[in-house]
Amino acid sequence: MKKYNNNDFSIKDIDKEVTLYGWASKKRNLGGIIFIDLRDRSGIIQLVINPDNPNYDLALQIKNEYVLEITGVIKKREHSNPNLKTGEVEVLVSSLTILNKSEELPFEISDDITALEDTRLKYRYLDLRRNQLKNNLIMRHKIVTEIRNYLNNLDFLEIETPILCKSTPEGARDYLVPSRINKGSFYALPQSPQLFKQLLMVSGMEKYYQIARCFRDEDLRADRQPEFTQIDIEMSFVTEEDIFKLVEGMFKQLFKNIKNIDLPNVFPRIKYVDAINMYGSDKPDTRFEMLINDLTSIFKNTNFTPFQKEEVNCIVVKNKADFYSRKKIDELLEFIKIYDADNLFWLKYSDQISSSFYKNLSVEEQNSLIKNLSLEENDLVLIVSGKRKIVKTALGALRLKIAKEIDIIDKDKYNFLWVTDFPMFEYSEKENRYIACHHPFTMPNDVNMLDDKENCYARAYDIVLNGYELASGSIRIHDPKIQQIVFEKLGISKEEQEAKFGFLLEAFKYGVPPHAGIAPGLERLTMLMCNTDNIRDVVAFPKTASAYDLLTKAPSTVSENQLKDLGIEVIK
Ligand code: ASP
């Protein structure tokens, strides 16, 4: 095994004889002397081969990415390189072996890569040689290690649950695996270990965790992959407060030990309703203000038709009116149309107010608007009116877009936030019925509210970091009678209950403890800790946005015989 890492050496190692291994990452020939940057996982050290060296001719053959074994003596460098950790030393090579050659690479292994992402994904193993991706994988490893240490110290058990299983209830489409032995039957890959972790509570495991692989067949976004990893946690005999404390402690330790950042002992909390009202999102980015103001009451008797709507809301962009030309504001309108908003009214505040709507208001409305928003010179007011959901979502998205445009987000901040009291139900336009907002095993805040689907809230919580949903969780229903009622309210028939969750309902007959859990997403956490907004940057072998693996070319067709074995026919 390798005894040394390249990065181990400094001025205190002068005259030490070492044997090193790695890849030739750069070769220069200066006045007959050959310099090679030898790279291993730890970093780079410079090798020197003089013309009188017996290995000189061999060294001349070395090209980028050749794999080398060298022995030599550490020497002080004449001109040190402040960009390298080993920049003050070099190795005077005495023996050299080329362990393997490399063909010319499809792209250069460099920090400022220009190759297309598709090429990099096809040759992922080469891309992983680059510092950025390598460091991301190291970060991911550190995170998992810290989490394991933290939870193990608190007496949690790490328990694996099946990958080939029955459909689980996270609401996405399942990946299915046909069974050869039971033709016509399918396993589903777990969307999460939800039902198994609840069963482990029935078994009396009390404190469970798993670094769990999850699979969801849904449309991909920048922060989603078809397979991903959750830090899946479940505990018995706990309340929300226990879960909050556990998770706060976990992130606190993680950030301290890995990034030397002190997080607060207790994270701020906001109710779902307030998050929507103030930030237009259930995952608010609280690194900047620019909250949504509700102006509906000011305009409740207005004659201005566009404001005679369910809600009239606005955001105020402080001291940036001059930055937003009419053309730029038109672009903002185009942007919020994505969120189904159809209007954007603006006002630039100064001695001379300029506005797309101000003169249409009554003097009373004008005065209350200005007073209500405490406007100052050069403030820009952006108003959207319409249905509540559209208004909030559009302004929430606008708030984020503008914050990025005017660069007011402090990138060094890590703002954790609990979002609590989620709705129990949400209306699915696709299915034309109410579905569970979290999952059907979530405890309602008040069982008596279950008939009022729009106003029934759940003991469900999310943890949000800088505008990303990092984890969801909930207090589970442990009373079979309540579970029955919730299933009924969700329109899940007895037959469906039996077919989908019969085993869980059966288990719940035999003494189920009160329990609750949460599942932080490992990729999103790693992304945020690595300062990237591309999930593929923190996955060793990721899929493209169309769920394709460019490296192995999966998914792919299979042979007729394989299909026959499975009793499957593909419709062309
Ligand atoms: N299984 C849930 C999810 O994946 C998390 C939980 O409720 O623990 O969102």
Coordinates of C-alpha atoms and ligand atoms in Angstrom, one line a residue:
M1 CA 0.0 0.0 0.0
K2 CA 1.1 3.6 -0.6
K3 CA 3.0 4.9 2.4
Y4 CA 2.8 8.6 1.7
N5 CA 0.4 11.1 0.2
N6 CA 1.9 13.7 -2.1
N7 CA 0.5 16.5 0.0
D8 CA 2.2 15.2 3.1
F9 CA 5.5 17.0 2.4
S10 CA 6.9 20.3 3.4
I11 CA 10.2 22.0 4.2
K12 CA 10.6 19.9 7.3
D13 CA 11.0 16.8 5.1
I14 CA 14.1 18.0 3.3
D15 CA 16.4 15.1 2.4
K16 CA 13.9 12.4 3.2
E17 CA 13.8 9.6 0.7
V18 CA 10.3 8.7 -0.4
T19 CA 8.4 6.5 -2.9
L20 CA 5.4 8.1 -4.4
Y21 CA 2.6 7.0 -6.7
G22 CA 0.2 8.9 -8.9
W23 CA -0.7 10.4 -12.2
A24 CA 1.5 12.8 -14.3
S25 CA -0.8 15.8 -14.4
K26 CA 1.6 18.2 -16.2
K27 CA 5.1 17.9 -17.7
R28 CA 7.4 20.7 -18.6
N29 CA 10.9 20.6 -20.1
L30 CA 12.9 23.7 -19.0
G31 CA 16.4 23.9 -20.3
G32 CA 16.7 20.1 -20.5
I33 CA 15.4 19.6 -17.0
I34 CA 12.1 17.7 -16.8
F35 CA 9.5 18.8 -14.3
I36 CA 6.4 16.7 -13.7
D37 CA 3.4 17.5 -11.4
L38 CA 2.6 14.2 -9.8
R39 CA -1.0 14.0 -8.6
D40 CA -2.6 11.6 -6.2
R41 CA -5.8 11.9 -4.3
S42 CA -4.2 14.2 -1.8
G43 CA -2.7 16.7 -4.2
I44 CA 0.3 17.6 -6.3
I45 CA 4.0 17.5 -5.8
Q46 CA 6.7 18.5 -8.3
L47 CA 9.2 15.9 -9.6
V48 CA 12.5 16.8 -11.0
I49 CA 14.5 14.7 -13.5
N50 CA 17.9 16.1 -14.5
P51 CA 19.5 15.2 -17.9
D52 CA 22.2 13.1 -16.1
N53 CA 19.5 11.0 -14.5
P54 CA 19.6 7.4 -15.8
N55 CA 15.8 7.6 -16.0
Y56 CA 15.9 10.6 -18.2
D57 CA 15.0 8.9 -21.5
L58 CA 12.1 7.1 -19.8
A59 CA 10.9 10.4 -18.3
L60 CA 10.9 11.9 -21.8
Q61 CA 8.2 9.4 -22.8
I62 CA 5.8 10.4 -20.0
K63 CA 2.6 12.1 -21.1
N64 CA -0.3 13.5 -19.2
E65 CA -2.2 11.0 -17.0
Y66 CA 0.5 8.3 -17.2
V67 CA 0.6 6.3 -13.9
L68 CA 4.0 6.5 -12.2
E69 CA 5.9 5.1 -9.3
I70 CA 8.9 7.1 -8.3
T71 CA 11.5 7.1 -5.6
G72 CA 13.5 10.2 -4.8
V73 CA 14.6 12.7 -2.2
I74 CA 12.7 15.7 -1.0
K75 CA 14.5 19.0 -1.8
K76 CA 13.8 22.7 -1.3
R77 CA 12.5 24.3 -4.4
E78 CA 14.4 27.1 -5.9
H79 CA 11.2 29.1 -6.8
S80 CA 8.4 28.1 -4.5
N81 CA 4.8 27.9 -5.8
P82 CA 2.4 29.5 -3.3
N83 CA -0.6 27.8 -5.1
L84 CA 0.5 24.3 -4.0
K85 CA 0.5 23.0 -0.5
T86 CA 3.8 21.3 -1.3
G87 CA 5.0 24.5 -3.1
E88 CA 8.2 24.8 -1.2
V89 CA 9.6 21.4 -2.0
E90 CA 10.1 19.0 -4.9
V91 CA 11.3 15.5 -5.3
L92 CA 14.6 14.8 -7.0
V93 CA 13.8 11.5 -8.7
S94 CA 16.3 8.6 -8.5
S95 CA 14.1 5.8 -9.9
L96 CA 11.1 5.9 -12.1
T97 CA 8.6 3.3 -13.3
I98 CA 5.8 3.9 -15.7
L99 CA 3.1 1.7 -14.2
N100 CA 0.6 2.5 -17.0
K101 CA 0.2 4.7 -20.0
S102 CA -2.8 6.8 -20.9
E103 CA -4.2 7.7 -24.3
E104 CA -4.9 11.4 -24.9
L105 CA -7.8 12.4 -22.8
P106 CA -11.2 13.7 -24.2
F107 CA -10.7 16.7 -22.0
E108 CA -8.1 18.2 -19.8
I109 CA -8.1 17.5 -16.1
S110 CA -8.2 21.1 -14.9
D111 CA -10.0 23.3 -12.4
D112 CA -11.5 25.5 -15.0
I113 CA -13.1 22.9 -17.2
T114 CA -14.7 24.0 -20.5
A115 CA -15.8 20.5 -21.8
L116 CA -19.5 20.0 -22.2
E117 CA -21.2 18.3 -19.2
D118 CA -22.4 15.4 -21.5
T119 CA -18.7 14.6 -22.4
R120 CA -17.8 14.9 -18.7
L121 CA -20.6 12.5 -17.7
K122 CA -19.6 10.0 -20.4
Y123 CA -16.1 10.0 -19.0
R124 CA -17.1 10.5 -15.4
Y125 CA -14.2 8.6 -14.0
L126 CA -11.9 11.2 -15.6
D127 CA -14.0 14.1 -14.4
L128 CA -13.7 12.8 -10.9
R129 CA -10.0 13.2 -11.1
R130 CA -10.6 17.0 -11.0
N131 CA -10.2 18.7 -7.7
Q132 CA -13.7 20.1 -7.5
L133 CA -15.6 16.8 -7.9
K134 CA -13.0 15.0 -5.9
N135 CA -13.5 17.5 -3.0
N136 CA -17.2 17.2 -3.3
L137 CA -17.0 13.4 -2.8
I138 CA -14.7 13.9 0.1
M139 CA -17.2 16.4 1.6
R140 CA -20.0 13.9 1.1
H141 CA -18.0 11.2 2.9
K142 CA -17.2 13.5 5.8
I143 CA -20.9 14.4 6.1
V144 CA -21.9 10.8 6.3
T145 CA -19.2 10.0 8.7
E146 CA -20.2 12.9 11.1
I147 CA -23.8 11.9 10.9
R148 CA -23.0 8.2 11.7
N149 CA -20.8 9.3 14.6
Y150 CA -23.5 11.7 15.9
L151 CA -26.3 9.2 15.8
N152 CA -24.3 6.2 17.0
N153 CA -23.3 8.3 20.0
L154 CA -26.9 8.8 20.8
D155 CA -27.6 5.1 20.7
F156 CA -29.2 4.9 17.3
L157 CA -29.1 1.6 15.4
E158 CA -28.2 1.7 11.7
I159 CA -30.5 -0.8 10.0
E160 CA -30.9 -1.6 6.3
T161 CA -34.3 -2.1 4.8
P162 CA -35.2 -3.8 1.5
I163 CA -34.6 -2.3 -2.0
L164 CA -36.9 -4.8 -3.6
C165 CA -40.2 -4.1 -1.9
K166 CA -43.7 -2.9 -2.2
S167 CA -44.7 0.5 -3.4
T168 CA -44.1 3.1 -0.6
P169 CA -46.3 6.2 -0.1
E170 CA -44.2 9.3 -1.0
G171 CA -46.5 10.1 -3.9
A172 CA -44.1 9.9 -6.8
R173 CA -44.1 7.3 -9.5
D174 CA -42.4 4.0 -8.6
Y175 CA -39.6 2.3 -10.4
L176 CA -40.8 -1.3 -10.9
V177 CA -38.8 -4.5 -11.1
P178 CA -40.4 -7.5 -12.7
S179 CA -40.3 -10.7 -10.8
R180 CA -39.1 -13.8 -12.7
I181 CA -40.3 -16.3 -10.1
N182 CA -43.7 -14.7 -9.8
K183 CA -44.4 -13.8 -13.3
G184 CA -46.7 -10.8 -13.8
S185 CA -45.8 -9.5 -10.3
F186 CA -43.5 -6.5 -9.7
Y187 CA -41.4 -5.2 -6.9
A188 CA -41.2 -1.4 -6.4
L189 CA -38.0 0.3 -5.5
P190 CA -38.5 2.2 -2.3
Q191 CA -39.3 5.9 -2.7
S192 CA -38.1 6.0 1.0
P193 CA -38.0 3.4 3.7
Q194 CA -41.1 4.9 5.3
L195 CA -43.1 1.8 6.1
F196 CA -40.1 -0.2 7.1
K197 CA -38.9 2.4 9.5
Q198 CA -42.3 2.5 11.1
L199 CA -42.3 -1.3 11.3
L200 CA -39.0 -1.1 13.1
M201 CA -40.6 1.1 15.7
V202 CA -43.3 -1.6 16.1
S203 CA -40.4 -4.1 16.6
G204 CA -39.1 -2.0 19.5
M205 CA -35.9 -0.6 17.8
E206 CA -36.7 2.8 19.3
K207 CA -34.0 4.8 17.5
Y208 CA -33.3 3.9 13.9
Y209 CA -31.3 5.5 11.1
Q210 CA -30.1 4.5 7.7
I211 CA -28.1 6.2 5.0
A212 CA -30.9 5.1 2.7
R213 CA -31.0 4.9 -1.1
C214 CA -34.4 6.1 -2.5
F215 CA -35.8 5.9 -6.0
R216 CA -38.5 8.2 -7.4
D217 CA -39.5 8.3 -11.1
E218 CA -40.4 11.9 -11.4
D219 CA -39.4 14.8 -13.6
L220 CA -35.9 15.9 -12.8
R221 CA -34.8 19.3 -11.8
A222 CA -31.4 20.8 -10.9
D223 CA -31.7 19.5 -7.3
R224 CA -33.2 16.0 -8.2
Q225 CA -31.9 12.7 -9.3
P226 CA -34.0 9.5 -9.9
E227 CA -32.0 7.8 -7.2
F228 CA -30.8 9.7 -4.2
T229 CA -29.9 9.2 -0.6
Q230 CA -31.7 10.2 2.6
I231 CA -30.4 10.2 6.1
D232 CA -33.5 8.4 7.3
I233 CA -34.4 8.7 10.9
E234 CA -37.2 7.3 13.1
M235 CA -37.7 7.4 16.9
S236 CA -40.3 6.1 19.3
F237 CA -41.7 7.9 22.4
V238 CA -40.9 11.4 21.1
T239 CA -42.6 14.6 20.2
E240 CA -41.7 17.3 17.6
E241 CA -39.4 18.9 20.2
D242 CA -37.2 15.8 20.4
I243 CA -36.9 15.6 16.6
F244 CA -36.0 19.3 16.4
K245 CA -33.4 19.0 19.1
L246 CA -31.9 15.9 17.5
V247 CA -31.6 17.4 14.1
E248 CA -30.4 20.8 15.3
G249 CA -27.6 19.0 17.2
M250 CA -26.8 16.9 14.2
F251 CA -26.4 19.9 11.8
K252 CA -24.6 21.9 14.5
Q253 CA -22.0 19.2 15.0
L254 CA -21.7 18.7 11.2
F255 CA -21.1 22.4 10.4
K256 CA -18.7 22.8 13.3
N257 CA -16.6 19.8 12.6
I258 CA -16.6 20.1 8.8
K259 CA -16.8 23.9 8.1
N260 CA -15.9 25.3 11.5
I261 CA -19.2 27.3 11.4
D262 CA -21.2 27.8 14.6
L263 CA -24.9 27.3 14.0
P264 CA -27.4 28.5 16.6
N265 CA -28.4 26.0 19.2
V266 CA -32.0 26.4 18.2
F267 CA -33.2 27.0 14.7
P268 CA -35.9 29.6 14.0
R269 CA -39.4 28.2 13.2
I270 CA -42.1 29.5 11.0
K271 CA -45.6 28.1 10.4
Y272 CA -46.4 27.0 6.9
V273 CA -49.1 29.6 6.5
D274 CA -46.8 32.4 7.6
A275 CA -44.1 31.1 5.2
I276 CA -46.5 31.3 2.3
N277 CA -47.8 34.7 3.4
M278 CA -44.4 36.3 3.9
Y279 CA -42.1 34.5 1.5
G280 CA -44.6 33.0 -1.0
S281 CA -42.9 29.6 -0.5
D282 CA -42.8 26.7 1.9
K283 CA -39.0 26.8 1.7
P284 CA -38.2 30.4 2.3
D285 CA -34.7 31.7 1.8
T286 CA -34.3 33.9 4.9
R287 CA -30.8 35.2 4.0
F288 CA -32.5 38.4 2.9
E289 CA -35.7 40.3 3.7
M290 CA -37.9 41.6 0.9
L291 CA -41.0 40.1 2.5
I292 CA -44.4 40.0 0.7
N293 CA -46.8 42.6 1.9
D294 CA -50.5 42.0 1.8
L295 CA -52.3 45.1 0.5
T296 CA -55.7 43.5 0.0
S297 CA -57.4 45.4 2.8
I298 CA -56.2 48.8 1.4
F299 CA -57.9 48.1 -1.8
K300 CA -61.0 46.4 -0.5
N301 CA -63.3 49.1 -1.8
T302 CA -61.2 50.2 -4.8
N303 CA -62.6 51.3 -8.1
F304 CA -59.4 50.2 -9.8
T305 CA -60.6 47.0 -11.4
P306 CA -57.2 45.1 -11.6
F307 CA -57.1 45.4 -7.7
Q308 CA -60.6 44.0 -7.2
K309 CA -59.2 40.6 -6.8
E310 CA -58.9 37.9 -4.1
E311 CA -55.5 39.3 -3.1
V312 CA -53.3 42.3 -3.9
N313 CA -49.7 41.7 -2.7
C314 CA -46.4 43.4 -3.3
I315 CA -42.7 43.3 -2.6
V316 CA -40.6 46.4 -2.1
V317 CA -37.2 46.4 -3.7
K318 CA -35.3 48.8 -1.5
N319 CA -33.2 51.6 -3.2
K320 CA -33.2 49.9 -6.6
A321 CA -35.9 51.8 -8.6
D322 CA -33.2 53.2 -10.8
F323 CA -31.9 49.8 -11.6
Y324 CA -35.2 48.6 -13.0
S325 CA -35.9 50.2 -16.4
R326 CA -39.3 49.7 -18.0
K327 CA -37.8 47.0 -20.2
K328 CA -36.4 45.2 -17.1
I329 CA -39.8 45.3 -15.4
D330 CA -41.4 43.9 -18.6
E331 CA -39.0 41.0 -18.3
L332 CA -40.1 40.5 -14.7
L333 CA -43.7 40.3 -15.9
E334 CA -42.7 37.7 -18.5
F335 CA -41.0 35.8 -15.7
I336 CA -44.0 35.6 -13.3
K337 CA -46.2 34.5 -16.2
I338 CA -44.5 31.1 -15.6
Y339 CA -46.4 31.1 -12.3
D340 CA -49.7 31.9 -14.0
A341 CA -49.7 35.6 -12.9
D342 CA -51.0 37.9 -15.6
N343 CA -50.1 41.3 -14.2
L344 CA -47.3 43.2 -12.6
F345 CA -48.0 46.8 -11.4
W346 CA -45.0 49.0 -10.5
L347 CA -44.2 52.2 -8.6
K348 CA -40.9 54.0 -8.3
Y349 CA -40.9 56.1 -5.2
S350 CA -39.3 59.6 -5.1
D351 CA -40.5 63.2 -5.0
Q352 CA -41.9 62.5 -8.4
I353 CA -43.6 59.1 -8.2
S354 CA -43.7 57.3 -11.4
S355 CA -46.0 54.3 -11.6
S356 CA -48.1 52.1 -13.9
F357 CA -51.2 52.4 -11.6
Y358 CA -50.8 55.1 -9.0
K359 CA -52.8 57.8 -10.7
N360 CA -55.8 55.3 -10.9
L361 CA -56.1 55.1 -7.1
S362 CA -58.1 57.3 -4.8
V363 CA -56.1 59.8 -2.7
E364 CA -56.9 57.8 0.3
E365 CA -55.6 54.6 -1.3
Q366 CA -52.5 56.4 -2.5
N367 CA -51.8 57.6 1.0
S368 CA -52.3 54.3 2.8
L369 CA -50.2 52.5 0.2
I370 CA -47.2 54.9 0.8
K371 CA -47.7 54.9 4.6
N372 CA -48.2 51.2 4.8
L373 CA -45.0 50.3 3.0
S374 CA -42.9 53.1 4.7
L375 CA -41.4 53.9 1.3
E376 CA -38.1 55.7 0.9
E377 CA -36.4 57.4 -2.0
N378 CA -35.6 55.1 -4.9
D379 CA -37.7 52.2 -3.6
L380 CA -39.5 50.0 -6.3
V381 CA -42.9 48.5 -5.5
L382 CA -44.0 45.5 -7.5
I383 CA -47.6 44.5 -7.1
V384 CA -49.4 41.3 -8.3
S385 CA -53.1 40.8 -7.9
G386 CA -55.3 37.7 -8.4
K387 CA -56.0 34.4 -6.7
R388 CA -54.1 34.0 -3.5
K389 CA -52.1 30.9 -4.6
I390 CA -50.9 32.5 -7.8
V391 CA -50.1 35.9 -6.2
K392 CA -48.0 34.3 -3.4
T393 CA -46.2 31.9 -5.7
A394 CA -45.4 34.5 -8.3
L395 CA -44.1 37.1 -5.8
G396 CA -42.2 34.4 -3.9
A397 CA -40.4 33.5 -7.2
L398 CA -39.9 37.2 -8.1
R399 CA -38.4 37.8 -4.7
L400 CA -35.7 35.2 -5.3
K401 CA -35.0 36.3 -8.8
I402 CA -34.6 39.9 -7.8
A403 CA -32.4 39.1 -4.9
K404 CA -30.1 37.3 -7.2
E405 CA -30.2 40.1 -9.8
I406 CA -29.4 42.8 -7.3
D407 CA -27.0 40.5 -5.5
I408 CA -28.2 40.9 -1.9
I409 CA -27.8 37.3 -0.9
D410 CA -25.0 36.7 1.6
K411 CA -23.4 33.5 0.2
D412 CA -21.5 32.8 3.4
K413 CA -24.7 32.5 5.4
Y414 CA -26.3 29.1 6.4
N415 CA -29.9 29.9 7.4
F416 CA -31.7 26.9 8.8
L417 CA -35.4 27.2 9.4
W418 CA -38.1 24.8 10.6
V419 CA -41.3 25.1 8.7
T420 CA -44.1 23.6 10.8
D421 CA -47.8 23.0 10.7
F422 CA -48.1 21.9 7.1
P423 CA -51.5 21.3 5.6
M424 CA -52.8 17.8 6.1
F425 CA -54.3 17.6 2.6
E426 CA -53.5 19.2 -0.7
Y427 CA -55.7 19.2 -3.7
S428 CA -54.3 17.4 -6.7
E429 CA -55.5 18.8 -10.0
K430 CA -54.1 15.8 -11.7
E431 CA -56.0 13.3 -9.6
N432 CA -59.0 15.6 -9.0
R433 CA -59.1 14.8 -5.3
Y434 CA -57.4 15.7 -2.0
I435 CA -54.2 13.8 -1.3
A436 CA -51.9 13.7 1.7
C437 CA -49.6 16.7 1.8
H438 CA -46.8 14.6 3.4
H439 CA -47.9 11.0 3.5
P440 CA -51.0 9.2 4.8
F441 CA -49.3 8.2 8.0
T442 CA -48.9 11.8 9.2
M443 CA -50.8 12.8 12.4
P444 CA -53.3 15.6 12.0
N445 CA -53.0 18.5 14.4
D446 CA -56.6 18.1 15.4
V447 CA -58.6 15.0 14.5
N448 CA -61.8 17.0 14.6
M449 CA -60.6 19.2 11.7
L450 CA -60.3 16.3 9.2
D451 CA -63.5 17.2 7.5
D452 CA -62.3 20.8 6.8
K453 CA -59.7 19.8 4.3
E454 CA -58.6 23.3 3.4
N455 CA -58.0 24.2 7.1
C456 CA -56.7 21.0 8.6
Y457 CA -53.1 21.0 9.5
A458 CA -50.7 18.2 10.2
R459 CA -47.9 17.5 12.7
A460 CA -45.5 17.6 9.8
Y461 CA -42.3 19.7 9.6
D462 CA -39.6 20.5 7.1
I463 CA -36.2 21.8 7.6
V464 CA -35.2 24.4 5.1
L465 CA -31.6 25.7 4.4
N466 CA -31.1 28.8 2.3
G467 CA -34.3 28.2 0.3
Y468 CA -33.8 24.4 -0.2
E469 CA -36.1 21.8 1.4
L470 CA -33.5 19.8 3.3
A471 CA -35.8 17.3 5.1
S472 CA -39.4 16.4 5.7
G473 CA -40.8 14.5 8.5
S474 CA -43.8 14.1 10.8
I475 CA -45.3 12.7 13.9
R476 CA -46.9 9.4 12.8
I477 CA -50.4 8.2 13.4
H478 CA -50.1 5.3 15.9
D479 CA -53.7 5.0 16.7
P480 CA -55.3 2.6 14.2
K481 CA -58.7 4.3 14.6
I482 CA -57.2 7.7 13.6
Q483 CA -55.4 6.0 10.7
Q484 CA -58.7 4.5 9.5
I485 CA -60.4 8.0 9.6
V486 CA -57.5 9.5 7.7
F487 CA -57.6 6.8 5.0
E488 CA -61.3 7.4 4.6
K489 CA -60.8 11.2 4.3
L490 CA -58.2 10.6 1.6
G491 CA -60.7 8.4 -0.2
I492 CA -58.4 5.3 0.1
S493 CA -60.9 2.4 0.0
K494 CA -60.7 -0.6 2.3
E495 CA -59.5 -2.7 -0.6
E496 CA -56.7 -0.2 -1.5
Q497 CA -55.7 0.1 2.1
E498 CA -55.4 -3.7 2.4
A499 CA -53.6 -4.1 -0.9
K500 CA -51.1 -1.2 -0.3
F501 CA -50.6 -1.1 3.4
G502 CA -52.3 -4.2 4.8
F503 CA -49.1 -5.4 6.4
L504 CA -48.6 -2.1 8.3
L505 CA -52.2 -2.0 9.5
E506 CA -51.9 -5.5 10.7
A507 CA -48.6 -4.7 12.5
F508 CA -50.3 -1.7 14.2
K509 CA -52.7 -4.1 15.9
Y510 CA -49.9 -5.5 18.1
G511 CA -48.8 -2.6 20.3
V512 CA -47.4 0.3 18.3
P513 CA -45.4 3.0 20.2
P514 CA -46.0 6.7 19.4
H515 CA -43.3 7.5 16.9
A516 CA -42.0 10.2 14.6
G517 CA -39.2 10.7 12.1
I518 CA -37.5 12.8 9.5
A519 CA -35.3 12.3 6.5
P520 CA -32.7 14.9 5.4
G521 CA -31.6 14.6 1.8
L522 CA -27.9 13.9 1.6
E523 CA -27.3 15.3 -1.8
R524 CA -29.0 18.7 -1.1
L525 CA -27.1 19.0 2.1
T526 CA -23.8 18.2 0.3
M527 CA -24.7 20.6 -2.5
L528 CA -25.1 23.4 0.0
M529 CA -22.0 22.6 1.9
C530 CA -20.0 22.5 -1.3
N531 CA -21.6 25.7 -2.7
T532 CA -22.9 24.2 -5.9
D533 CA -26.5 24.3 -7.3
N534 CA -26.0 21.2 -9.5
I535 CA -26.9 17.9 -7.8
R536 CA -24.8 16.0 -10.3
D537 CA -21.7 17.7 -8.7
V538 CA -22.2 15.7 -5.5
V539 CA -23.1 12.3 -6.9
A540 CA -20.2 10.0 -8.1
F541 CA -22.1 8.6 -11.1
P542 CA -25.2 10.8 -11.8
K543 CA -27.9 10.6 -14.4
T544 CA -28.7 13.3 -16.9
A545 CA -31.9 15.4 -16.6
S546 CA -33.6 12.8 -18.8
A547 CA -32.6 10.1 -16.2
Y548 CA -30.0 8.6 -18.6
D549 CA -26.6 7.3 -17.5
L550 CA -24.2 8.5 -20.3
L551 CA -21.3 6.4 -18.9
T552 CA -22.9 2.9 -18.8
K553 CA -25.7 3.8 -21.3
A554 CA -28.5 2.8 -18.9
P555 CA -31.4 2.3 -19.3
S556 CA -30.9 0.0 -22.3
T557 CA -32.9 -2.7 -24.1
V558 CA -32.5 -6.3 -22.9
S559 CA -32.5 -9.6 -24.8
E560 CA -35.7 -11.4 -25.9
N561 CA -34.6 -14.2 -23.6
Q562 CA -34.5 -12.0 -20.6
L563 CA -37.9 -10.7 -21.4
K564 CA -39.2 -14.2 -21.9
D565 CA -37.9 -15.3 -18.5
L566 CA -39.8 -12.4 -17.0
G567 CA -42.9 -13.1 -19.0
I568 CA -42.8 -9.6 -20.4
E569 CA -43.5 -8.3 -23.9
V570 CA -42.4 -4.9 -25.0
I571 CA -44.9 -3.0 -27.1
K572 CA -43.0 -1.2 -29.8
Ligands
ASP1 N1 -40.3 9.4 4.2 C1 -40.4 10.8 4.3 C2 -39.9 11.5 3.0 O1 -39.2 10.9 2.3 C3 -39.7 11.4 5.4 C4 -40.3 11.1 6.7 O2 -41.5 11.3 6.9 O3 -39.5 10.7 7.6 O4 -40.3 12.6 2.8

